[in-house]
PDB file of C-alpha atoms in Angstrom:
ATOM      1  CA  ALA W   1       0.000   0.000   0.000  1.00 79.00           C
ATOM      2  CA  GLN W   2       1.142   3.513  -0.691  1.00 87.00           C
ATOM      3  CA  SER W   3       1.373   6.202   1.946  1.00 92.00           C
ATOM      4  CA  VAL W   4       2.561   9.757   2.408  1.00 95.00           C
ATOM      5  CA  THR W   5       3.958  11.423   5.504  1.00 96.00           C
ATOM      6  CA  GLN W   6       4.241  15.177   5.738  1.00 96.00           C
ATOM      7  CA  LEU W   7       6.491  16.202   8.587  1.00 94.00           C
ATOM      8  CA  GLY W   8       5.126  19.182  10.465  1.00 93.00           C
ATOM      9  CA  SER W   9       1.437  20.049  10.413  1.00 94.00           C
ATOM     10  CA  HIS W  10       2.389  23.719  10.740  1.00 97.00           C
ATOM     11  CA  VAL W  11       5.444  25.539   9.393  1.00 98.00           C
ATOM     12  CA  SER W  12       6.179  29.205  10.027  1.00 98.00           C
ATOM     13  CA  VAL W  13       8.722  31.279   8.063  1.00 98.00           C
ATOM     14  CA  SER W  14       9.532  34.940   7.721  1.00 98.00           C
ATOM     15  CA  GLU W  15       8.845  36.754   4.493  1.00 98.00           C
ATOM     16  CA  GLY W  16      11.878  36.371   2.238  1.00 98.00           C
ATOM     17  CA  ALA W  17      13.121  33.226   4.002  1.00 98.00           C
ATOM     18  CA  LEU W  18      13.498  29.760   2.515  1.00 98.00           C
ATOM     19  CA  VAL W  19      10.392  27.594   2.467  1.00 98.00           C
ATOM     20  CA  LEU W  20      10.944  23.857   3.054  1.00 98.00           C
ATOM     21  CA  LEU W  21       7.975  21.512   3.337  1.00 98.00           C
ATOM     22  CA  ARG W  22       8.825  17.874   3.877  1.00 98.00           C
ATOM     23  CA  CYS W  23       7.214  14.859   2.256  1.00 98.00           C
ATOM     24  CA  ASN W  24       8.199  11.211   2.523  1.00 97.00           C
ATOM     25  CA  TYR W  25       6.396   8.505   0.620  1.00 95.00           C
ATOM     26  CA  SER W  26       6.093   4.768   0.599  1.00 92.00           C
ATOM     27  CA  SER W  27       5.514   2.904  -2.643  1.00 86.00           C
ATOM     28  CA  SER W  28       6.550  -0.548  -3.829  1.00 82.00           C
ATOM     29  CA  VAL W  29       6.474   0.533  -7.481  1.00 84.00           C
ATOM     30  CA  PRO W  30       7.766   3.662  -9.256  1.00 85.00           C
ATOM     31  CA  PRO W  31       5.676   6.522  -7.908  1.00 90.00           C
ATOM     32  CA  TYR W  32       4.044   9.561  -9.379  1.00 93.00           C
ATOM     33  CA  LEU W  33       4.332  12.410  -6.898  1.00 95.00           C
ATOM     34  CA  PHE W  34       2.366  15.636  -6.647  1.00 96.00           C
ATOM     35  CA  TRP W  35       2.274  18.804  -4.583  1.00 98.00           C
ATOM     36  CA  TYR W  36      -0.980  20.727  -4.302  1.00 98.00           C
ATOM     37  CA  VAL W  37      -1.789  24.033  -2.602  1.00 98.00           C
ATOM     38  CA  GLN W  38      -5.105  24.952  -0.991  1.00 97.00           C
ATOM     39  CA  TYR W  39      -6.201  28.414   0.078  1.00 95.00           C
ATOM     40  CA  PRO W  40      -8.957  28.679   2.721  1.00 90.00           C
ATOM     41  CA  ASN W  41     -12.341  27.370   1.589  1.00 87.00           C
ATOM     42  CA  GLN W  42     -11.076  26.651  -1.914  1.00 92.00           C
ATOM     43  CA  GLY W  43     -10.218  23.618  -3.970  1.00 94.00           C
ATOM     44  CA  LEU W  44      -6.711  22.266  -4.517  1.00 96.00           C
ATOM     45  CA  GLN W  45      -4.395  23.661  -7.182  1.00 96.00           C
ATOM     46  CA  LEU W  46      -1.552  21.641  -8.646  1.00 96.00           C
ATOM     47  CA  LEU W  47       1.889  23.121  -7.897  1.00 97.00           C
ATOM     48  CA  LEU W  48       4.025  20.476  -9.570  1.00 96.00           C
ATOM     49  CA  LYS W  49       4.292  16.784 -10.352  1.00 94.00           C
ATOM     50  CA  TYR W  50       7.028  14.160 -10.701  1.00 93.00           C
ATOM     51  CA  THR W  51       6.536  11.467 -13.319  1.00 85.00           C
ATOM     52  CA  SER W  52      10.129  10.164 -13.673  1.00 79.00           C
ATOM     53  CA  ALA W  53      11.271  12.567 -16.405  1.00 76.00           C
ATOM     54  CA  ALA W  54      13.603  14.578 -14.149  1.00 86.00           C
ATOM     55  CA  THR W  55      14.384  14.418 -10.450  1.00 90.00           C
ATOM     56  CA  LEU W  56      14.227  18.192  -9.948  1.00 95.00           C
ATOM     57  CA  VAL W  57      10.778  19.438 -10.787  1.00 95.00           C
ATOM     58  CA  LYS W  58       9.911  23.091 -11.186  1.00 96.00           C
ATOM     59  CA  GLY W  59       6.377  24.241 -10.554  1.00 96.00           C
ATOM     60  CA  ILE W  60       4.294  27.361 -10.439  1.00 96.00           C
ATOM     61  CA  ASN W  61       4.859  30.389  -8.182  1.00 94.00           C
ATOM     62  CA  GLY W  62       8.594  29.688  -7.830  1.00 97.00           C
ATOM     63  CA  PHE W  63       8.221  26.324  -6.085  1.00 98.00           C
ATOM     64  CA  GLU W  64      10.302  23.279  -6.880  1.00 97.00           C
ATOM     65  CA  ALA W  65      10.717  19.767  -5.503  1.00 98.00           C
ATOM     66  CA  GLU W  66      13.432  17.152  -5.741  1.00 96.00           C
ATOM     67  CA  PHE W  67      12.720  13.438  -5.996  1.00 95.00           C
ATOM     68  CA  LYS W  68      15.227  11.419  -3.946  1.00 94.00           C
ATOM     69  CA  LYS W  69      14.614   7.719  -4.364  1.00 92.00           C
ATOM     70  CA  SER W  70      17.201   6.679  -1.777  1.00 93.00           C
ATOM     71  CA  GLU W  71      15.488   8.813   0.847  1.00 94.00           C
ATOM     72  CA  THR W  72      11.935   8.214  -0.465  1.00 95.00           C
ATOM     73  CA  SER W  73      11.434  11.947  -0.242  1.00 96.00           C
ATOM     74  CA  PHE W  74       9.889  14.684  -2.348  1.00 97.00           C
ATOM     75  CA  HIS W  75      10.396  17.892  -0.366  1.00 98.00           C
ATOM     76  CA  LEU W  76       8.945  21.174  -1.608  1.00 98.00           C
ATOM     77  CA  THR W  77      11.081  24.313  -1.549  1.00 98.00           C
ATOM     78  CA  LYS W  78      10.927  27.978  -2.479  1.00 98.00           C
ATOM     79  CA  PRO W  79      13.962  30.256  -2.070  1.00 98.00           C
ATOM     80  CA  SER W  80      12.066  33.294  -0.792  1.00 98.00           C
ATOM     81  CA  ALA W  81       8.667  33.203   0.893  1.00 98.00           C
ATOM     82  CA  HIS W  82       5.991  35.709   0.020  1.00 97.00           C
ATOM     83  CA  MET W  83       2.940  36.579   2.075  1.00 97.00           C
ATOM     84  CA  SER W  84       0.755  35.132  -0.662  1.00 96.00           C
ATOM     85  CA  ASP W  85       2.337  31.694  -0.103  1.00 97.00           C
ATOM     86  CA  ALA W  86       0.435  31.296   3.162  1.00 97.00           C
ATOM     87  CA  ALA W  87      -1.830  28.296   2.543  1.00 97.00           C
ATOM     88  CA  GLU W  88      -2.085  24.562   3.165  1.00 97.00           C
ATOM     89  CA  TYR W  89       0.111  22.274   1.110  1.00 98.00           C
ATOM     90  CA  PHE W  90      -0.557  18.631   0.319  1.00 97.00           C
ATOM     91  CA  CYS W  91       1.836  16.007  -0.967  1.00 97.00           C
ATOM     92  CA  ALA W  92       0.279  13.045  -2.802  1.00 95.00           C
ATOM     93  CA  VAL W  93       1.501   9.776  -4.318  1.00 94.00           C
ATOM     94  CA  SER W  94       0.081   7.408  -6.896  1.00 91.00           C
ATOM     95  CA  SER W  95       1.452   4.795  -9.253  1.00 84.00           C
ATOM     96  CA  TYR W  96       0.289   2.885 -12.281  1.00 79.00           C
ATOM     97  CA  GLY W  97      -3.018   1.284 -11.336  1.00 78.00           C
ATOM     98  CA  ASN W  98      -2.941   2.645  -7.776  1.00 81.00           C
ATOM     99  CA  LYS W  99      -5.118   5.442  -6.521  1.00 89.00           C
ATOM    100  CA  LEU W 100      -3.855   8.833  -5.380  1.00 92.00           C
ATOM    101  CA  VAL W 101      -3.089   9.025  -1.669  1.00 93.00           C
ATOM    102  CA  PHE W 102      -2.750  12.375   0.097  1.00 94.00           C
ATOM    103  CA  GLY W 103      -0.707  13.378   3.087  1.00 94.00           C
ATOM    104  CA  ALA W 104      -2.362  15.115   6.030  1.00 94.00           C
ATOM    105  CA  GLY W 105      -1.219  18.541   4.861  1.00 95.00           C
ATOM    106  CA  THR W 106       1.121  21.266   6.123  1.00 97.00           C
ATOM    107  CA  ILE W 107      -0.161  24.744   6.908  1.00 97.00           C
ATOM    108  CA  LEU W 108       2.414  27.363   5.948  1.00 98.00           C
ATOM    109  CA  ARG W 109       2.390  30.649   7.824  1.00 98.00           C
ATOM    110  CA  VAL W 110       4.425  33.579   6.486  1.00 98.00           C
ATOM    111  CA  LYS W 111       5.381  36.279   8.983  1.00 97.00           C
ATOM    112  CA  SER W 112       6.026  39.843   7.916  1.00 93.00           C
TER     113      SER W 112
ATOM    114  CA  ASP I   1     -13.124  28.790 -19.519  1.00 63.00           C
ATOM    115  CA  GLY I   2     -12.669  25.115 -18.840  1.00 70.00           C
ATOM    116  CA  GLY I   3     -12.972  23.865 -15.315  1.00 94.00           C
ATOM    117  CA  ILE I   4     -14.939  22.120 -12.633  1.00 97.00           C
ATOM    118  CA  THR I   5     -17.955  23.621 -10.934  1.00 96.00           C
ATOM    119  CA  GLN I   6     -19.466  22.503  -7.667  1.00 97.00           C
ATOM    120  CA  SER I   7     -22.713  23.781  -6.291  1.00 91.00           C
ATOM    121  CA  PRO I   8     -23.727  25.025  -3.905  1.00 92.00           C
ATOM    122  CA  LYS I   9     -20.721  26.454  -2.049  1.00 94.00           C
ATOM    123  CA  TYR I  10     -22.442  26.047   1.327  1.00 95.00           C
ATOM    124  CA  LEU I  11     -25.189  23.572   2.155  1.00 95.00           C
ATOM    125  CA  PHE I  12     -27.130  23.098   5.363  1.00 94.00           C
ATOM    126  CA  ARG I  13     -29.314  20.091   6.110  1.00 92.00           C
ATOM    127  CA  LYS I  14     -31.117  18.529   9.010  1.00 92.00           C
ATOM    128  CA  GLU I  15     -30.043  15.132  10.267  1.00 92.00           C
ATOM    129  CA  GLY I  16     -31.888  12.305   8.549  1.00 91.00           C
ATOM    130  CA  GLN I  17     -32.187  14.044   5.184  1.00 92.00           C
ATOM    131  CA  ASN I  18     -30.425  12.940   2.030  1.00 94.00           C
ATOM    132  CA  VAL I  19     -28.595  15.651   0.122  1.00 95.00           C
ATOM    133  CA  THR I  20     -27.052  15.710  -3.364  1.00 96.00           C
ATOM    134  CA  LEU I  21     -23.905  17.654  -4.211  1.00 97.00           C
ATOM    135  CA  SER I  22     -23.391  18.694  -7.797  1.00 97.00           C
ATOM    136  CA  CYS I  23     -20.155  18.373  -9.791  1.00 98.00           C
ATOM    137  CA  GLU I  24     -19.817  19.333 -13.448  1.00 98.00           C
ATOM    138  CA  GLN I  25     -16.708  19.515 -15.641  1.00 97.00           C
ATOM    139  CA  ASN I  26     -16.162  20.817 -19.160  1.00 96.00           C
ATOM    140  CA  LEU I  27     -12.588  19.580 -19.497  1.00 95.00           C
ATOM    141  CA  ASN I  28     -13.638  16.478 -21.450  1.00 95.00           C
ATOM    142  CA  HIS I  29     -12.001  14.325 -18.789  1.00 95.00           C
ATOM    143  CA  ASP I  30     -12.845  10.650 -18.554  1.00 95.00           C
ATOM    144  CA  ALA I  31     -12.212  10.242 -14.821  1.00 95.00           C
ATOM    145  CA  MET I  32     -13.957  11.976 -11.933  1.00 97.00           C
ATOM    146  CA  TYR I  33     -13.527  11.711  -8.180  1.00 97.00           C
ATOM    147  CA  TRP I  34     -15.147  12.690  -4.898  1.00 98.00           C
ATOM    148  CA  TYR I  35     -13.087  13.415  -1.796  1.00 97.00           C
ATOM    149  CA  ARG I  36     -13.987  14.338   1.725  1.00 97.00           C
ATOM    150  CA  GLN I  37     -11.755  16.723   3.672  1.00 96.00           C
ATOM    151  CA  ASP I  38     -11.683  17.007   7.454  1.00 93.00           C
ATOM    152  CA  PRO I  39      -9.205  19.177   9.382  1.00 85.00           C
ATOM    153  CA  GLY I  40      -5.833  17.466   9.852  1.00 80.00           C
ATOM    154  CA  GLN I  41      -6.791  14.384   7.841  1.00 83.00           C
ATOM    155  CA  GLY I  42      -5.957  15.331   4.289  1.00 88.00           C
ATOM    156  CA  LEU I  43      -8.304  14.138   1.564  1.00 94.00           C
ATOM    157  CA  ARG I  44     -10.056  10.795   1.648  1.00 95.00           C
ATOM    158  CA  LEU I  45     -11.482   9.177  -1.467  1.00 96.00           C
ATOM    159  CA  ILE I  46     -15.227   8.485  -1.402  1.00 97.00           C
ATOM    160  CA  TYR I  47     -15.991   7.287  -4.950  1.00 97.00           C
ATOM    161  CA  TYR I  48     -14.386   7.483  -8.348  1.00 96.00           C
ATOM    162  CA  SER I  49     -15.423   6.901 -11.937  1.00 96.00           C
ATOM    163  CA  GLN I  50     -13.018   6.270 -14.775  1.00 94.00           C
ATOM    164  CA  ILE I  51     -15.640   6.046 -17.491  1.00 94.00           C
ATOM    165  CA  VAL I  52     -19.288   6.881 -18.019  1.00 94.00           C
ATOM    166  CA  ASN I  53     -21.763   4.438 -16.462  1.00 95.00           C
ATOM    167  CA  ASP I  54     -19.106   2.913 -14.221  1.00 95.00           C
ATOM    168  CA  PHE I  55     -17.845   3.849 -10.748  1.00 97.00           C
ATOM    169  CA  GLN I  56     -15.996   2.272  -7.840  1.00 96.00           C
ATOM    170  CA  LYS I  57     -15.984   2.715  -4.094  1.00 97.00           C
ATOM    171  CA  GLY I  58     -13.097   4.528  -2.532  1.00 95.00           C
ATOM    172  CA  ASP I  59     -11.861   4.279   1.036  1.00 93.00           C
ATOM    173  CA  ILE I  60     -14.906   5.754   2.784  1.00 96.00           C
ATOM    174  CA  ALA I  61     -17.929   4.980   0.572  1.00 97.00           C
ATOM    175  CA  GLU I  62     -20.324   3.942   3.341  1.00 96.00           C
ATOM    176  CA  GLY I  63     -23.290   6.315   3.537  1.00 96.00           C
ATOM    177  CA  TYR I  64     -22.636   7.834   0.103  1.00 97.00           C
ATOM    178  CA  SER I  65     -23.870   7.093  -3.424  1.00 97.00           C
ATOM    179  CA  VAL I  66     -22.985   8.387  -6.881  1.00 98.00           C
ATOM    180  CA  SER I  67     -24.031   8.140 -10.502  1.00 97.00           C
ATOM    181  CA  ARG I  68     -22.193   8.768 -13.772  1.00 98.00           C
ATOM    182  CA  GLU I  69     -24.764   8.981 -16.520  1.00 97.00           C
ATOM    183  CA  LYS I  70     -22.946  11.718 -18.427  1.00 97.00           C
ATOM    184  CA  LYS I  71     -19.244  12.292 -18.970  1.00 97.00           C
ATOM    185  CA  GLU I  72     -19.388  15.817 -17.583  1.00 97.00           C
ATOM    186  CA  SER I  73     -21.427  15.128 -14.449  1.00 98.00           C
ATOM    187  CA  PHE I  74     -20.731  13.129 -11.272  1.00 98.00           C
ATOM    188  CA  PRO I  75     -23.224  13.962  -8.488  1.00 98.00           C
ATOM    189  CA  LEU I  76     -22.693  12.724  -4.939  1.00 98.00           C
ATOM    190  CA  THR I  77     -25.566  11.896  -2.602  1.00 97.00           C
ATOM    191  CA  VAL I  78     -24.901  11.982   1.119  1.00 96.00           C
ATOM    192  CA  THR I  79     -27.494   9.694   2.657  1.00 94.00           C
ATOM    193  CA  SER I  80     -28.921   9.608   6.146  1.00 90.00           C
ATOM    194  CA  ALA I  81     -26.798   6.500   6.745  1.00 89.00           C
ATOM    195  CA  GLN I  82     -23.611   8.591   6.795  1.00 90.00           C
ATOM    196  CA  LYS I  83     -22.837   8.918  10.483  1.00 90.00           C
ATOM    197  CA  ASN I  84     -20.816  12.128  10.378  1.00 92.00           C
ATOM    198  CA  PRO I  85     -21.620  13.989   7.150  1.00 94.00           C
ATOM    199  CA  THR I  86     -20.478  17.486   8.124  1.00 96.00           C
ATOM    200  CA  ALA I  87     -17.330  18.117   6.060  1.00 96.00           C
ATOM    201  CA  PHE I  88     -15.823  19.867   3.056  1.00 96.00           C
ATOM    202  CA  TYR I  89     -16.442  17.887  -0.139  1.00 97.00           C
ATOM    203  CA  LEU I  90     -14.185  18.188  -3.151  1.00 97.00           C
ATOM    204  CA  CYS I  91     -14.805  16.945  -6.670  1.00 98.00           C
ATOM    205  CA  ALA I  92     -11.948  16.389  -9.109  1.00 97.00           C
ATOM    206  CA  SER I  93     -11.369  15.150 -12.635  1.00 96.00           C
ATOM    207  CA  SER I  94      -8.442  13.876 -14.673  1.00 94.00           C
ATOM    208  CA  PRO I  95      -7.803  12.888 -18.285  1.00 91.00           C
ATOM    209  CA  GLY I  96      -7.332   9.228 -17.415  1.00 84.00           C
ATOM    210  CA  GLY I  97      -5.825   6.951 -14.798  1.00 81.00           C
ATOM    211  CA  TRP I  98      -4.065   7.596 -11.518  1.00 82.00           C
ATOM    212  CA  SER I  99      -0.806   8.780 -13.091  1.00 80.00           C
ATOM    213  CA  TYR I 100      -2.489  11.948 -14.344  1.00 86.00           C
ATOM    214  CA  GLU I 101      -2.836  15.070 -12.230  1.00 90.00           C
ATOM    215  CA  GLN I 102      -6.283  15.765 -10.889  1.00 94.00           C
ATOM    216  CA  TYR I 103      -8.050  19.092 -11.285  1.00 95.00           C
ATOM    217  CA  PHE I 104     -10.228  20.180  -8.390  1.00 96.00           C
ATOM    218  CA  GLY I 105     -13.453  22.108  -8.070  1.00 97.00           C
ATOM    219  CA  PRO I 106     -13.956  24.837  -5.444  1.00 96.00           C
ATOM    220  CA  GLY I 107     -15.671  22.493  -2.983  1.00 96.00           C
ATOM    221  CA  THR I 108     -18.963  22.330  -1.114  1.00 97.00           C
ATOM    222  CA  ARG I 109     -19.095  22.758   2.647  1.00 96.00           C
ATOM    223  CA  LEU I 110     -21.903  20.632   4.051  1.00 96.00           C
ATOM    224  CA  THR I 111     -23.206  21.202   7.548  1.00 96.00           C
ATOM    225  CA  VAL I 112     -25.703  18.761   9.020  1.00 94.00           C
ATOM    226  CA  THR I 113     -27.385  19.588  12.319  1.00 92.00           C
TER     227      THR I 113
END
């Protein structure tokens, strides 16, 4: 069975600081990995996805994530946080024939 | 503009009543999904449909029902058998199987008292 663990239900950073949101996955077959963002009372928006083409994946709004098979990780980063980045972020994993499984989410707070 | 619409945004019902949540997409996607979101629990899959006239139970299907009579529509009925129906419900669609990214609607917040 696949699973996703997001370390830290809440992360707080200062505006302009590095954003690092952690995601570890478990999958017995090559995974497809996704990061989504959710603003309050809205649906989820895709930030980026990994589908084995390249280990460093660039997404929207300056976010990127690196797939590390040896560490079973897919951490999300952004060099400089902006106030508009405050939201909840979800990591998700699927694979061929296996449904998408979401992590519990990390709420990012950006301090001015 | 292509996208997914869910209506209504907020829905209030009395305990014991069935309620149907609407989900429509004009992305020409084959697959559609319903998720339930509760604080601190991420998203949990209720039902999914990968083709018209066919659907499968997800992880928490008890107390819910769906239909897929048209490609663009995938309504969810929350029945009186659902023990704790108050939640945020999200509909999504994708071009095909699980390797594709899913596109989400804006959600419906259901409150049952």
